[in-house]
Short mmCIF file of C-alpha atoms in Angstrom, two decimals:
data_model
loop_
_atom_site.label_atom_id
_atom_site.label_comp_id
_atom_site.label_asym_id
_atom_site.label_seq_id
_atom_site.Cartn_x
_atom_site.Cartn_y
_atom_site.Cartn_z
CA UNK A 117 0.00 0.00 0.00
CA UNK A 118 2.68 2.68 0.85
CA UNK A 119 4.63 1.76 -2.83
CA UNK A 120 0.97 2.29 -4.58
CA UNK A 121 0.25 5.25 -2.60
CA UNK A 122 3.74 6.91 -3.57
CA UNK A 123 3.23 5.79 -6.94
CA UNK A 124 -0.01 7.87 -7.34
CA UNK A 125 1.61 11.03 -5.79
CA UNK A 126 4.53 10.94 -8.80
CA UNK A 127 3.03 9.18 -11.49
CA UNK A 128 -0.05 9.56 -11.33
CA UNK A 129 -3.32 7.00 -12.50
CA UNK A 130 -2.35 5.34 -15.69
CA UNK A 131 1.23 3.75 -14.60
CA UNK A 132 -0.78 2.42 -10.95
CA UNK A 133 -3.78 0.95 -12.81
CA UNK A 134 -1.81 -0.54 -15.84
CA UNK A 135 0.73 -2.44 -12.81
CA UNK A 136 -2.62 -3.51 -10.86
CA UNK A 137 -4.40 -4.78 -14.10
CA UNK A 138 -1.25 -6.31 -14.45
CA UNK A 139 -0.73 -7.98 -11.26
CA UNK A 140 -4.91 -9.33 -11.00
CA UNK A 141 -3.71 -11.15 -14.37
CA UNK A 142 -0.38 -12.54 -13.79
CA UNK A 143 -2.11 -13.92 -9.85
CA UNK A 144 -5.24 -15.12 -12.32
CA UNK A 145 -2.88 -17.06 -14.09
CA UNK A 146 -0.48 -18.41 -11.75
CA UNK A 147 -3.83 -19.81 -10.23
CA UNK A 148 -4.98 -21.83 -13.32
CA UNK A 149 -1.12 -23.91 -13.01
CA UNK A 150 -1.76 -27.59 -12.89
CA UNK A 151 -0.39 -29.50 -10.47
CA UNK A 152 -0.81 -31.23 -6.79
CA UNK A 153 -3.11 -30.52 -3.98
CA UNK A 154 0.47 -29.07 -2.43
CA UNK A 155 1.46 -27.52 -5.12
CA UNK A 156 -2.26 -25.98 -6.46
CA UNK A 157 -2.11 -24.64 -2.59
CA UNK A 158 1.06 -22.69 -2.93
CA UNK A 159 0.40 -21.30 -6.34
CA UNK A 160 -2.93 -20.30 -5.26
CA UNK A 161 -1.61 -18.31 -2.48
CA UNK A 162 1.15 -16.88 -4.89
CA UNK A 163 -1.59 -15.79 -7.10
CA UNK A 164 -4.06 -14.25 -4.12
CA UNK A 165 -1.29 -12.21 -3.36
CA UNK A 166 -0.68 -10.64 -6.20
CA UNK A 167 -4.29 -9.89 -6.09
CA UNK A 168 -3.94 -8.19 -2.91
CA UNK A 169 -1.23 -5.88 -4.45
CA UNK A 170 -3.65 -4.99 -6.81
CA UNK A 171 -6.71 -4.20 -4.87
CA UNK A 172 -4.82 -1.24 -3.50
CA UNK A 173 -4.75 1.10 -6.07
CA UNK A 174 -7.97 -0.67 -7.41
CA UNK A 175 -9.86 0.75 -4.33
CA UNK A 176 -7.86 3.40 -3.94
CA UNK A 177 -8.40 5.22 -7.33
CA UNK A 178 -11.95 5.91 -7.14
CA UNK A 179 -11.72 9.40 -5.26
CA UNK A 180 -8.64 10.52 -7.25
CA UNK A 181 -10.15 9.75 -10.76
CA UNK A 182 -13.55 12.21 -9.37
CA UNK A 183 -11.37 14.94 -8.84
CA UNK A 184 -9.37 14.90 -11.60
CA UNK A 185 -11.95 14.13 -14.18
CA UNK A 186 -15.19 15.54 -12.94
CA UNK A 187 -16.47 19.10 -11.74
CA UNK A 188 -17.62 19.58 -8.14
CA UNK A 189 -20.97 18.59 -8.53
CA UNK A 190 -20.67 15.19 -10.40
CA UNK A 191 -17.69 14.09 -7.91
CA UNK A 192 -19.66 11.97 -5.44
CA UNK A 193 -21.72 10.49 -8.44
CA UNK A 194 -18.52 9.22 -10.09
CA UNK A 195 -16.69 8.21 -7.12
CA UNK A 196 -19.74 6.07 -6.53
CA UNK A 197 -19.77 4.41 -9.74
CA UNK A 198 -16.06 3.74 -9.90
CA UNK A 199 -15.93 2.33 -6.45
CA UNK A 200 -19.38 0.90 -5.86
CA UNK A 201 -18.36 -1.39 -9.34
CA UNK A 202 -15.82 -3.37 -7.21
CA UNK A 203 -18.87 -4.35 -5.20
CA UNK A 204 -20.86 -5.70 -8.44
CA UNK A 205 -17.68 -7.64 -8.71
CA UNK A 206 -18.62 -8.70 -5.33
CA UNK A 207 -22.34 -9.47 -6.37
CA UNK A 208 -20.83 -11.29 -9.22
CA UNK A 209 -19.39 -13.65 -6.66
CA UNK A 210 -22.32 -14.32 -5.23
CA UNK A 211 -24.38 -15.71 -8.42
CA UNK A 212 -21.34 -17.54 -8.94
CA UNK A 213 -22.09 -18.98 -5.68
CA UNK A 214 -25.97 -19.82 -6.62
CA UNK A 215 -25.53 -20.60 -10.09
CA UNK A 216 -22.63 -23.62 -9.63
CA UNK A 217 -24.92 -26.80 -9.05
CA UNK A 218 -24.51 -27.89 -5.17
CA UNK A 219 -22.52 -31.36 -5.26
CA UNK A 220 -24.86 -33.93 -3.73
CA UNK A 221 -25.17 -35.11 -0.37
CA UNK A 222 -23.67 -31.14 0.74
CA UNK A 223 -24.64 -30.06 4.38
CA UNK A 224 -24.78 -26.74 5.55
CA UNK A 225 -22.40 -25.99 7.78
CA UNK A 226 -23.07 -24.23 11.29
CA UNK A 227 -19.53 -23.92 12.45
CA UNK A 228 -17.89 -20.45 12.50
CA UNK A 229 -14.31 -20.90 12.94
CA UNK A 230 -12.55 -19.98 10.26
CA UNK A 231 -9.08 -21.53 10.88
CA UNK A 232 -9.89 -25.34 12.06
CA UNK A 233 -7.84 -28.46 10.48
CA UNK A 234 -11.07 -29.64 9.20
CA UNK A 235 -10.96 -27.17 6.50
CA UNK A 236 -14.28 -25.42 7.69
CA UNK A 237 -15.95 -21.85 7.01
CA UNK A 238 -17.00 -22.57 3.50
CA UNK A 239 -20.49 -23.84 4.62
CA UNK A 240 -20.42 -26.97 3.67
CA UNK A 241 -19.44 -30.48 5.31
CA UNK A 242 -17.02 -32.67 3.94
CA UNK A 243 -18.77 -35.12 2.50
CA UNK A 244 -18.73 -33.81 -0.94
CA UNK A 245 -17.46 -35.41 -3.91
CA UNK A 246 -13.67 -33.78 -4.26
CA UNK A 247 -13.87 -34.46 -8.30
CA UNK A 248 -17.32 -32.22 -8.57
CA UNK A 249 -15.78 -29.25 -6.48
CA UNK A 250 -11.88 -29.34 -8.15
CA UNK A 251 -13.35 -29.41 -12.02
CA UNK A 252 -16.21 -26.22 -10.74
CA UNK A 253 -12.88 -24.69 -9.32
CA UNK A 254 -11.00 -24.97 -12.70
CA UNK A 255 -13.66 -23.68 -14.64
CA UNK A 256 -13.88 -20.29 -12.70
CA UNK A 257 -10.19 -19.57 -12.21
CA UNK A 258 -9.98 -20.18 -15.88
CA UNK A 259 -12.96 -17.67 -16.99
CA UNK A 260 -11.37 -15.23 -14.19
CA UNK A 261 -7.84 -15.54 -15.83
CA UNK A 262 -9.78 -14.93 -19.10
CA UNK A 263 -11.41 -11.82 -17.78
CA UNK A 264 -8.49 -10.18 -16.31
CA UNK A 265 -6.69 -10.68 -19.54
CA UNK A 266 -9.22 -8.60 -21.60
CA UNK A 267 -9.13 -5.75 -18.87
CA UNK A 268 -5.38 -5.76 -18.54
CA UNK A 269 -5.24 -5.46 -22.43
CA UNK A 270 -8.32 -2.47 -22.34
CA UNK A 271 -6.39 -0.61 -19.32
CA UNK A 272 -3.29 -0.59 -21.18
CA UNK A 273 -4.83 0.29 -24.95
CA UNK A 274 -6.09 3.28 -23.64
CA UNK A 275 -6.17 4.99 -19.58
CA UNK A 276 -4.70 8.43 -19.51
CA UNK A 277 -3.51 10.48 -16.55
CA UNK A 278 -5.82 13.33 -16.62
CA UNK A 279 -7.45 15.62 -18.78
CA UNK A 280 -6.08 18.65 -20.95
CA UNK A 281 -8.32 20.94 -18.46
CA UNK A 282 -8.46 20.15 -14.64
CA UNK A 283 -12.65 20.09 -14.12
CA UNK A 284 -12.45 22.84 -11.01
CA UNK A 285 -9.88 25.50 -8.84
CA UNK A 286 -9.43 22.79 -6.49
CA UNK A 287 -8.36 19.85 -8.94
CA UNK A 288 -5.44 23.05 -10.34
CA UNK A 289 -4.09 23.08 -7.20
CA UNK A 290 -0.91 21.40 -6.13
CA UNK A 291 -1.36 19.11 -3.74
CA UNK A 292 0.91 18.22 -0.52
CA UNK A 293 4.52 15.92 -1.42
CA UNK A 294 3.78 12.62 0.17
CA UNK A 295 5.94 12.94 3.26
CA UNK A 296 3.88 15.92 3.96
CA UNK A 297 1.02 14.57 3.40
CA UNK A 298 1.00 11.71 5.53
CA UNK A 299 2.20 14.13 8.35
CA UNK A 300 -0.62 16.74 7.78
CA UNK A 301 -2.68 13.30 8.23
CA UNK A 302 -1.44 12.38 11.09
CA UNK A 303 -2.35 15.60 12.89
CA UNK A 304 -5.91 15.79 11.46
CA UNK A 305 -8.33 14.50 13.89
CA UNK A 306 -11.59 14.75 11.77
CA UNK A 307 -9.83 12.88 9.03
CA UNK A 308 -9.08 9.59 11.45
CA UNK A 309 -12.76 9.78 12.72
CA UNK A 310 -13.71 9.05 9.08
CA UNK A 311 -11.13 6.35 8.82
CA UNK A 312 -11.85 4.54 11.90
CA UNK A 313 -15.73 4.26 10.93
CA UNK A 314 -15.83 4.00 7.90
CA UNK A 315 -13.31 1.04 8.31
CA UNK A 316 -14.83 -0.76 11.42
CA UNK A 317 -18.44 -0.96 9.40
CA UNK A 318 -17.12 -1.02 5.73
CA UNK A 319 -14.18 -3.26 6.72
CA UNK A 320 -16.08 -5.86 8.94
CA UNK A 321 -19.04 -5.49 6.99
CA UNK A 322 -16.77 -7.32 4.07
CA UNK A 323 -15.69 -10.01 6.82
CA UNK A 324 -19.17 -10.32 7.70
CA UNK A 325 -20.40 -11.05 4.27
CA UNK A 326 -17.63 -13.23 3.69
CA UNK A 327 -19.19 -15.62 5.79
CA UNK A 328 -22.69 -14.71 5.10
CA UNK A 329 -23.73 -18.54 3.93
CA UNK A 330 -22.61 -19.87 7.38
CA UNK A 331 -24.21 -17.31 9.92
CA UNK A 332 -27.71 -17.71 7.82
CA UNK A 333 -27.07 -21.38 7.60
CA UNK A 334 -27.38 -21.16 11.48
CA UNK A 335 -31.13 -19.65 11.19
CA UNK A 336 -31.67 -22.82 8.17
CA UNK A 337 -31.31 -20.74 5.22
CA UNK A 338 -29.40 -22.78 2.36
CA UNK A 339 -26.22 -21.47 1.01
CA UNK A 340 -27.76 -21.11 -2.26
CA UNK A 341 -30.69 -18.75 -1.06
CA UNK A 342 -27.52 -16.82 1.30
CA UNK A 343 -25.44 -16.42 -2.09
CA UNK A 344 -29.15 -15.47 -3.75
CA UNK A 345 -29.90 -13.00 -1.19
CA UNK A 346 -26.04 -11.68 -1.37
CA UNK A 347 -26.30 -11.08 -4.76
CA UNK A 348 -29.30 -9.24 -5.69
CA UNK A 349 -29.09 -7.28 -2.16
CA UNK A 350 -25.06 -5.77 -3.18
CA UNK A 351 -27.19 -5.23 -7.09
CA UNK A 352 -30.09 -3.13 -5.46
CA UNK A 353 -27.81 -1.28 -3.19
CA UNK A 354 -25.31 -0.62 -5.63
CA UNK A 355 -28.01 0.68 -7.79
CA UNK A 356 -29.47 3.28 -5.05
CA UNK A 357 -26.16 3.96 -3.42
CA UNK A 358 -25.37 5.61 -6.84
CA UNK A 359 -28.59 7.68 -6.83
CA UNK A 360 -27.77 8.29 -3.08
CA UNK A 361 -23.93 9.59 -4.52
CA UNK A 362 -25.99 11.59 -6.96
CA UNK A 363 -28.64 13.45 -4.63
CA UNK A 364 -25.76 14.14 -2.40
CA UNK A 365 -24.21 16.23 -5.24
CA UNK A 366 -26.93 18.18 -5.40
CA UNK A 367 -27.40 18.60 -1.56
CA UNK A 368 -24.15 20.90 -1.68
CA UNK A 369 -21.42 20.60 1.38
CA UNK A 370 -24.14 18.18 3.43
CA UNK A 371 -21.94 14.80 3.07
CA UNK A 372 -21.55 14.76 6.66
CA UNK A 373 -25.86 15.15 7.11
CA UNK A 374 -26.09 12.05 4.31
CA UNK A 375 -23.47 9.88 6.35
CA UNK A 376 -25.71 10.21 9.44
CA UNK A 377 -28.48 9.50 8.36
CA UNK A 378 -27.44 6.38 6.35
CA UNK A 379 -25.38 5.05 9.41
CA UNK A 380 -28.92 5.58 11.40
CA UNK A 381 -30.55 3.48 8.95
CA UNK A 382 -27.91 1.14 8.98
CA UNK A 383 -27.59 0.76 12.75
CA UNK A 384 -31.32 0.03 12.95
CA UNK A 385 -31.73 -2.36 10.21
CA UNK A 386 -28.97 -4.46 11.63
CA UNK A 387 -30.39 -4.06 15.17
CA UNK A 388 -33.68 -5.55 13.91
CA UNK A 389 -31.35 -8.31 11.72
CA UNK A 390 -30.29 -9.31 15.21
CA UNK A 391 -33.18 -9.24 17.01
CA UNK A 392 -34.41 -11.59 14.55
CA UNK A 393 -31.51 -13.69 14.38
CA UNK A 394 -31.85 -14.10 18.29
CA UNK A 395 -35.38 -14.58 17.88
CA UNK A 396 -35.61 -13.00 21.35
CA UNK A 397 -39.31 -10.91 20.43
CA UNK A 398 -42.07 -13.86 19.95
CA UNK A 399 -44.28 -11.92 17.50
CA UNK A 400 -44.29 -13.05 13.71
CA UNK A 401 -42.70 -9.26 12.73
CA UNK A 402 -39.28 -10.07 14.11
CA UNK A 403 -38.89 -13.69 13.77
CA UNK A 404 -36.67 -15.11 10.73
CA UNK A 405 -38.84 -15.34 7.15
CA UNK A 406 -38.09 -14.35 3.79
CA UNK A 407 -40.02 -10.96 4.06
CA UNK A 408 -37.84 -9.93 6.94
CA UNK A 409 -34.71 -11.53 6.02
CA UNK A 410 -34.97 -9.55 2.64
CA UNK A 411 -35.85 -6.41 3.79
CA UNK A 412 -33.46 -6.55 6.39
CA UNK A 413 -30.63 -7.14 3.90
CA UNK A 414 -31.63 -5.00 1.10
CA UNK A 415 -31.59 -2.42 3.65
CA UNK A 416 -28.69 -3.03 4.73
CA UNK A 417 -27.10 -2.95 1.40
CA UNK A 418 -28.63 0.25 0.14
CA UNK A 419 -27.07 1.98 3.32
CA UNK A 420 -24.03 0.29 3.41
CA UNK A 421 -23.29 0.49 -0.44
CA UNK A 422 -24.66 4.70 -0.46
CA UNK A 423 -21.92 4.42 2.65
CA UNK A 424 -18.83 3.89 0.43
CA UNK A 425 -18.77 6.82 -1.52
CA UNK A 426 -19.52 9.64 0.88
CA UNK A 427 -16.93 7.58 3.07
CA UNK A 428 -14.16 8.07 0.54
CA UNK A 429 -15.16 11.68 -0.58
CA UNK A 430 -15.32 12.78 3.37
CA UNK A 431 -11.90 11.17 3.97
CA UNK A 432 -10.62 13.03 0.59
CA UNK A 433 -12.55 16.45 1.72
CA UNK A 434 -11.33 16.65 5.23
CA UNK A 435 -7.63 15.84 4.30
CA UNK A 436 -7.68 18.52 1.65
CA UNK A 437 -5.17 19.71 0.19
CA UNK A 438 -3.14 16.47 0.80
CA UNK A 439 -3.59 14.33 -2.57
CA UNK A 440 -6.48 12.41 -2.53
CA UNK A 441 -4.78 9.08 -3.75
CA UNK A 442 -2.78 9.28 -0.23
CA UNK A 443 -6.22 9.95 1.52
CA UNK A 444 -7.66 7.21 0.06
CA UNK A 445 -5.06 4.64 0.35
CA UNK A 446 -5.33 5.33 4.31
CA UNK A 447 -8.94 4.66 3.95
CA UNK A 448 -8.46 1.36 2.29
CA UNK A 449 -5.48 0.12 4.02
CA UNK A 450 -8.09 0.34 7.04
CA UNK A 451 -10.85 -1.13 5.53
CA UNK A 452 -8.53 -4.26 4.92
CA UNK A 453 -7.07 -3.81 8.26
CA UNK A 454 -10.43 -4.03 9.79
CA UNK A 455 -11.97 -6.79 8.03
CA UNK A 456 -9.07 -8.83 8.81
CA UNK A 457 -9.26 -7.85 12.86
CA UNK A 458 -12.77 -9.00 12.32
CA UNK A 459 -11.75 -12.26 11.08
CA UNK A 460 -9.64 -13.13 13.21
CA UNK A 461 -12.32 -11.97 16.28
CA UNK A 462 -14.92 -14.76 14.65
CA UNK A 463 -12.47 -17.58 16.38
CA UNK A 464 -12.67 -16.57 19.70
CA UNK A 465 -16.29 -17.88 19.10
CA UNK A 466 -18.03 -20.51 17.17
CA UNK A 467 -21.48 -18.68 17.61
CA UNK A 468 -22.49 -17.12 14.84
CA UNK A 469 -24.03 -14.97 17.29
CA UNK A 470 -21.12 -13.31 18.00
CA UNK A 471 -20.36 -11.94 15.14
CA UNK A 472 -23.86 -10.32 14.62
CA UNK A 473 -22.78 -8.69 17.91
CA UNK A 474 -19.25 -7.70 16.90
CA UNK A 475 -20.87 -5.48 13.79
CA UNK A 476 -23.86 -4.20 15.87
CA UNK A 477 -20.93 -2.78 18.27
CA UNK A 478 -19.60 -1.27 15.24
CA UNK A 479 -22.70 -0.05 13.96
CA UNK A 480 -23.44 1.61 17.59
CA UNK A 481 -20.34 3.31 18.27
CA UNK A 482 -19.65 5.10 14.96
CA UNK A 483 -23.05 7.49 14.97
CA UNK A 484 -21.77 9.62 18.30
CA UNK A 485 -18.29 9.85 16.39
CA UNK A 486 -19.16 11.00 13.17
CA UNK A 487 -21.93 13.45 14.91
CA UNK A 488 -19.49 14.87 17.14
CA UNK A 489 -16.72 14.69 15.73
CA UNK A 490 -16.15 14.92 11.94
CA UNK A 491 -15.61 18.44 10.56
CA UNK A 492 -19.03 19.42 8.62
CA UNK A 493 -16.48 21.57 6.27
CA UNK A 494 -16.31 20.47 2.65
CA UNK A 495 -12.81 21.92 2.11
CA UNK A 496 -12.65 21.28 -1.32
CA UNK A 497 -15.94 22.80 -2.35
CA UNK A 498 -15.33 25.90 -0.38
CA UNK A 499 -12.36 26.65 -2.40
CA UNK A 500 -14.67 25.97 -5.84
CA UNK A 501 -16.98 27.75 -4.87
CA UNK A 502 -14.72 30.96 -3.81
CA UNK A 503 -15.09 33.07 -7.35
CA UNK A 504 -19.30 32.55 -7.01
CA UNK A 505 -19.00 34.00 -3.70
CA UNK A 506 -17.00 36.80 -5.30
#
């Protein structure tokens, strides 16, 4: 992350995408190597961790292309596109999930530690047939190799640096050296209220997810209606979260407003996901059934997704004027920092309970920090806006 963040500061978008278009298709590749169970396992760590390189600047980029490509009022909108189509990728994973036909004789699987010598977390027991899941395993790393190929060759054909014209006064202004930067960040208090919320929900929501299939398995729903529900919940709240990115662009310098209202929303809807989860209120309203369950999670994935943007824009905003590919690299690093943490939390438990608990604590604590605590200035914004006021 530091070598991709430096990277943006002196050489700006094209040469950091190209590499990470390049490194997501060299790791797709090394994947699809025949060989052993030993060896498959070694390669296919190789090749995750050249994905992680790339999913850096991936999820980094999103604020930076905004500013340098887009006027004031159209920069929330198109940070939400660009970043919120990482989490279509992520929807994508989920059909994958429902579409694959279940090998028979597959349990769901209850257990939630992630680390255990039986091999489980994935959701399912091991009886299954090793042949079915190993030739379903080919096939995808094979059409994901194929699909990183054609965007490594698109990136390179053609992804400029920046327009002829910067878009506003702010995006013509130099922008902090990196050492200074990440000094100036240091210092800013507003700024690391942003990052620590934004990462404790956004980062442990992506944990949470991760094992989605076995903390709904718990309450009997099937891995294919958890994948199901995954994917058309990240598709509807990728779909409003943009239209969320774009009303906030009209609702000039009230990001901070929009954050606090969606983490309300939020906090409730997952309050209510637990109470029915615990099944602690014996009325038909809050006990687990597809009308709740759905509403619950498309809720949660309209706020959560409309989250993402104004999370990356804020961070951007209040660390203004240090580059906004440094600001946003924090804000990542964190998010992966955080889901990670909240990984690693799930084995002190095998109760899938837990973990509901671990994100409602989240969820709870990050409304009185924002409220209190994050600057309500849109730095960036003010300075656009300086020759109207004139």
């Amino acid at each position: 992350m530091p070598v991709y963040t430096w990277l943006f500061d002196y050489y700006g978008l094209r040469l950091t995408t190209v590499s990470a278009a390049l490194f997501v298709c060299v790791g797709c590749g090394i994947r699809c190597i025949p060989g052993s169970i030993n060896t498959r396992r070694i390669l296919i760590h190789i090749g995750q961790f050249f994905n992680g390189i790339a999913g850096c600047p991936v999820m980094a980029c999103p604020s930076l292309i905004s500013n340098l490509w887009f006027p004031p009022e159209e920069r929330i909108t198109a940070t939400g596109i660009t970043g919120l189509f990482n989490y279509f990728g992520t929807g994508a994973a989920y059909a994958v999930g429902f579409m694959i036909d279940t090998p028979s004789g597959a349990q769901p699987d209850t257990n939630l530690h992630l680390f255990d010598s039986a091999g489980i977390g994935s959701g399912v027991k091991q009886n299954v047939s090793r042949a079915v899941i190993e030739k379903e395993i080919n096939n995808l790393l094979y059409v994901e190799f194929a699909i990183s190929a054609v965007i490594l060759v698109c990136v390179f054909s053609y992804f400029p640096n920046k327009p002829k014209f910067p878009p506003s006064i702010s995006a013509s202004i130099e922008r902090m050296s990196f050492k200074a930067g990440l000094l100036a960040l240091l210092k800013n208090k507003s700024f690391w209220i942003i990052i620590v919320t934004a990462s404790s929900l956004l980062g442990s929501w992506g944990g949470w997810t991760g094992v989605m299939s076995v903390i709904l398995g718990h309450i009997g729903i099937s891995e294919k209606n958890s994948d199901f529900i995954g994917f058309v919940t990240t598709a509807i709240g990728c779909i409003i979260a943009m239209t969320v990115g774009w009303l906030t662009d009209r609702l000039k310098g009230k990001m901070k407003m929009v954050y606090i209202i969606l983490l309300v929303v939020s906090c409730i809807s997952f309050g209510y996901f637990v109470i029915i989860y615990q099944k602690w209120i014996k009325i038909p309203f809050f006990q687990p059934g597809n009308v709740q369950m759905w509403v619950v999670m498309v809720l949660l994935g309209t706020t959560l997704n409309a989250i993402v943007p104004l999370t990356m824009e804020l961070a951007v905003d209040t660390a203004y004027p240090v580059s906004e590919g440094t600001a946003a690299s924090v804000l990542v690093w964190f998010n992966n920092l955080f889901s990670f943490v909240f990984l690693l939390l799930l084995n002190l438990s095998s109760d899938p309970s837990f973990s509901n608990y671990v994100m409602f604590g989240f969820f709870f604590l990050a409304i009185p920090l924002v409220l209190f605590g994050a600057s309500s200035h849109n730095r960036r914004l003010e300075v656009d806006l300086e020759p109207a006021a004139i």
